[in-house]
Amino acid sequence: VNQLVESGGGSVQAGGSLTLSCKASGYVVSWNCMGWFRQAPGKEREGVASIYHDAMYYGHSVEGRFTVSRDNDKNTVYLQMSRLMPEDTAMYYCAAAHWCNSASWSQPARSWGQGTQVTVSS
């Protein structure tokens, strides 16, 4: 079964840090584009960060604060978030695609995770 399972969300104060994890089953994360997206209530889905082979891509609003990484042995992708701001509050989703060349790829994903909530209070 192809599956992506996110974890690591929670509540944090502005300026704090969180690390999200996305464990893949049925996919080899190093062979796919693995992306992180977020969606806040009433807003469109936003591409946050993606990693594809040795390339990493970031959305403008998170560049310099978030870091995407991959552990091939654990078949898991991470999103390290630092200097969090209230506007980072959203449901964060992990997704897999055959390829990507930006954080905001729009081609159909192979799979989506169920999401993990991140809430940043001021």
PDB file of C-alpha atoms in Angstrom:
ATOM      1  CA  VAL A   1       0.000   0.000   0.000  1.00  0.00           C
ATOM      2  CA  ASN A   2       1.370   3.391  -0.981  1.00  0.00           C
ATOM      3  CA  GLN A   3       1.063   5.591   2.055  1.00  0.00           C
ATOM      4  CA  LEU A   4       2.469   8.777   3.553  1.00  0.00           C
ATOM      5  CA  VAL A   5       2.083   9.415   7.274  1.00  0.00           C
ATOM      6  CA  GLU A   6       2.940  12.792   8.768  1.00  0.00           C
ATOM      7  CA  SER A   7       3.736  13.441  12.395  1.00  0.00           C
ATOM      8  CA  GLY A   8       5.313  16.082  14.581  1.00  0.00           C
ATOM      9  CA  GLY A   9       2.747  18.843  14.439  1.00  0.00           C
ATOM     10  CA  GLY A  10       1.664  20.728  17.531  1.00  0.00           C
ATOM     11  CA  SER A  11       1.329  24.096  19.170  1.00  0.00           C
ATOM     12  CA  VAL A  12       4.261  26.415  19.673  1.00  0.00           C
ATOM     13  CA  GLN A  13       4.857  30.039  20.471  1.00  0.00           C
ATOM     14  CA  ALA A  14       6.146  32.465  17.868  1.00  0.00           C
ATOM     15  CA  GLY A  15       9.881  32.156  17.470  1.00  0.00           C
ATOM     16  CA  GLY A  16       9.831  28.479  18.351  1.00  0.00           C
ATOM     17  CA  SER A  17      10.684  25.396  16.320  1.00  0.00           C
ATOM     18  CA  LEU A  18       9.052  22.168  15.214  1.00  0.00           C
ATOM     19  CA  THR A  19      10.155  19.263  13.058  1.00  0.00           C
ATOM     20  CA  LEU A  20       7.623  17.413  10.945  1.00  0.00           C
ATOM     21  CA  SER A  21       8.193  13.873   9.688  1.00  0.00           C
ATOM     22  CA  CYS A  22       6.705  12.069   6.703  1.00  0.00           C
ATOM     23  CA  LYS A  23       7.153   8.310   6.702  1.00  0.00           C
ATOM     24  CA  ALA A  24       6.627   6.703   3.305  1.00  0.00           C
ATOM     25  CA  SER A  25       5.425   3.194   2.583  1.00  0.00           C
ATOM     26  CA  GLY A  26       5.377   1.835  -0.942  1.00  0.00           C
ATOM     27  CA  TYR A  27       7.566   4.689  -2.176  1.00  0.00           C
ATOM     28  CA  VAL A  28      11.283   5.136  -2.147  1.00  0.00           C
ATOM     29  CA  VAL A  29      11.630   8.737  -1.038  1.00  0.00           C
ATOM     30  CA  SER A  30      14.995   9.144  -2.710  1.00  0.00           C
ATOM     31  CA  TRP A  31      13.499   8.269  -6.101  1.00  0.00           C
ATOM     32  CA  ASN A  32      10.539  10.645  -5.857  1.00  0.00           C
ATOM     33  CA  CYS A  33       9.920  14.301  -5.377  1.00  0.00           C
ATOM     34  CA  MET A  34       8.750  14.654  -1.794  1.00  0.00           C
ATOM     35  CA  GLY A  35       6.945  17.862  -1.006  1.00  0.00           C
ATOM     36  CA  TRP A  36       5.506  19.682   1.952  1.00  0.00           C
ATOM     37  CA  PHE A  37       2.389  21.775   1.447  1.00  0.00           C
ATOM     38  CA  ARG A  38       0.218  23.680   3.884  1.00  0.00           C
ATOM     39  CA  GLN A  39      -3.283  25.017   3.935  1.00  0.00           C
ATOM     40  CA  ALA A  40      -4.788  27.436   6.404  1.00  0.00           C
ATOM     41  CA  PRO A  41      -8.566  27.879   6.782  1.00  0.00           C
ATOM     42  CA  GLY A  42      -9.921  30.026   3.987  1.00  0.00           C
ATOM     43  CA  LYS A  43      -6.634  30.056   2.105  1.00  0.00           C
ATOM     44  CA  GLU A  44      -5.309  28.203  -0.906  1.00  0.00           C
ATOM     45  CA  ARG A  45      -2.873  25.360  -0.542  1.00  0.00           C
ATOM     46  CA  GLU A  46       0.702  26.622  -0.552  1.00  0.00           C
ATOM     47  CA  GLY A  47       3.868  24.788  -1.530  1.00  0.00           C
ATOM     48  CA  VAL A  48       6.306  25.017   1.381  1.00  0.00           C
ATOM     49  CA  ALA A  49       9.313  22.885   0.454  1.00  0.00           C
ATOM     50  CA  SER A  50      10.282  19.968  -1.760  1.00  0.00           C
ATOM     51  CA  ILE A  51      13.248  17.691  -2.158  1.00  0.00           C
ATOM     52  CA  TYR A  52      14.046  15.802  -5.345  1.00  0.00           C
ATOM     53  CA  HIS A  53      17.332  13.947  -5.688  1.00  0.00           C
ATOM     54  CA  ASP A  54      19.895  16.491  -4.459  1.00  0.00           C
ATOM     55  CA  ALA A  55      17.779  19.568  -5.077  1.00  0.00           C
ATOM     56  CA  MET A  56      15.770  21.368  -2.425  1.00  0.00           C
ATOM     57  CA  TYR A  57      13.154  23.990  -3.160  1.00  0.00           C
ATOM     58  CA  TYR A  58      11.471  26.440  -0.804  1.00  0.00           C
ATOM     59  CA  GLY A  59       8.556  28.787  -0.905  1.00  0.00           C
ATOM     60  CA  HIS A  60       9.427  32.453  -0.517  1.00  0.00           C
ATOM     61  CA  SER A  61       7.632  32.781   2.801  1.00  0.00           C
ATOM     62  CA  VAL A  62       9.695  30.055   4.476  1.00  0.00           C
ATOM     63  CA  GLU A  63      13.088  30.366   2.818  1.00  0.00           C
ATOM     64  CA  GLY A  64      15.799  30.733   5.425  1.00  0.00           C
ATOM     65  CA  ARG A  65      13.557  29.456   8.228  1.00  0.00           C
ATOM     66  CA  PHE A  66      12.550  25.954   7.085  1.00  0.00           C
ATOM     67  CA  THR A  67      14.793  23.089   5.987  1.00  0.00           C
ATOM     68  CA  VAL A  68      13.675  19.990   4.106  1.00  0.00           C
ATOM     69  CA  SER A  69      15.737  16.834   4.433  1.00  0.00           C
ATOM     70  CA  ARG A  70      15.549  13.126   3.813  1.00  0.00           C
ATOM     71  CA  ASP A  71      16.710   9.976   5.604  1.00  0.00           C
ATOM     72  CA  ASN A  72      16.948   7.281   2.960  1.00  0.00           C
ATOM     73  CA  ASP A  73      17.494   4.486   5.487  1.00  0.00           C
ATOM     74  CA  LYS A  74      14.271   5.413   7.290  1.00  0.00           C
ATOM     75  CA  ASN A  75      12.489   6.299   4.035  1.00  0.00           C
ATOM     76  CA  THR A  76      11.363   9.469   5.763  1.00  0.00           C
ATOM     77  CA  VAL A  77      11.308  13.123   4.828  1.00  0.00           C
ATOM     78  CA  TYR A  78      11.554  15.912   7.395  1.00  0.00           C
ATOM     79  CA  LEU A  79      10.632  19.554   7.566  1.00  0.00           C
ATOM     80  CA  GLN A  80      12.565  21.462  10.198  1.00  0.00           C
ATOM     81  CA  MET A  81      10.765  24.689  10.976  1.00  0.00           C
ATOM     82  CA  SER A  82      12.395  27.456  12.967  1.00  0.00           C
ATOM     83  CA  ARG A  83      11.543  31.057  13.809  1.00  0.00           C
ATOM     84  CA  LEU A  84       7.907  30.119  13.452  1.00  0.00           C
ATOM     85  CA  MET A  85       5.374  32.889  13.015  1.00  0.00           C
ATOM     86  CA  PRO A  86       1.609  32.931  13.556  1.00  0.00           C
ATOM     87  CA  GLU A  87       1.145  33.031   9.785  1.00  0.00           C
ATOM     88  CA  ASP A  88       2.776  29.594   9.610  1.00  0.00           C
ATOM     89  CA  THR A  89      -0.328  28.179  11.301  1.00  0.00           C
ATOM     90  CA  ALA A  90      -1.868  25.624   8.953  1.00  0.00           C
ATOM     91  CA  MET A  91      -2.428  21.960   8.265  1.00  0.00           C
ATOM     92  CA  TYR A  92       0.783  20.593   6.784  1.00  0.00           C
ATOM     93  CA  TYR A  93       0.683  17.813   4.219  1.00  0.00           C
ATOM     94  CA  CYS A  94       3.324  15.589   2.719  1.00  0.00           C
ATOM     95  CA  ALA A  95       3.011  14.537  -0.914  1.00  0.00           C
ATOM     96  CA  ALA A  96       4.932  12.446  -3.425  1.00  0.00           C
ATOM     97  CA  ALA A  97       5.341  13.090  -7.134  1.00  0.00           C
ATOM     98  CA  HIS A  98       7.394  11.575  -9.905  1.00  0.00           C
ATOM     99  CA  TRP A  99       9.376  14.809 -10.266  1.00  0.00           C
ATOM    100  CA  CYS A 100       9.404  18.474  -9.343  1.00  0.00           C
ATOM    101  CA  ASN A 101      11.426  21.612  -9.941  1.00  0.00           C
ATOM    102  CA  SER A 102       9.929  23.942  -7.389  1.00  0.00           C
ATOM    103  CA  ALA A 103       8.193  23.955  -4.015  1.00  0.00           C
ATOM    104  CA  SER A 104       4.869  24.767  -5.630  1.00  0.00           C
ATOM    105  CA  TRP A 105       4.531  21.913  -8.081  1.00  0.00           C
ATOM    106  CA  SER A 106       1.006  21.380  -9.318  1.00  0.00           C
ATOM    107  CA  GLN A 107       1.174  18.132 -11.230  1.00  0.00           C
ATOM    108  CA  PRO A 108      -0.966  15.350  -9.798  1.00  0.00           C
ATOM    109  CA  ALA A 109       0.621  13.831  -6.739  1.00  0.00           C
ATOM    110  CA  ARG A 110       1.088  10.093  -6.451  1.00  0.00           C
ATOM    111  CA  SER A 111      -0.164  10.299  -2.893  1.00  0.00           C
ATOM    112  CA  TRP A 112      -0.963  12.694  -0.051  1.00  0.00           C
ATOM    113  CA  GLY A 113      -0.639  12.225   3.656  1.00  0.00           C
ATOM    114  CA  GLN A 114      -3.456  12.895   6.080  1.00  0.00           C
ATOM    115  CA  GLY A 115      -1.884  16.089   7.376  1.00  0.00           C
ATOM    116  CA  THR A 116      -0.558  17.324  10.694  1.00  0.00           C
ATOM    117  CA  GLN A 117      -1.662  20.555  12.345  1.00  0.00           C
ATOM    118  CA  VAL A 118       0.813  23.290  13.224  1.00  0.00           C
ATOM    119  CA  THR A 119      -0.414  26.148  15.385  1.00  0.00           C
ATOM    120  CA  VAL A 120       1.799  29.110  16.207  1.00  0.00           C
ATOM    121  CA  SER A 121       0.618  31.559  18.839  1.00  0.00           C
ATOM    122  CA  SER A 122       1.834  35.113  19.212  1.00  0.00           C
TER     123      SER A 122
END
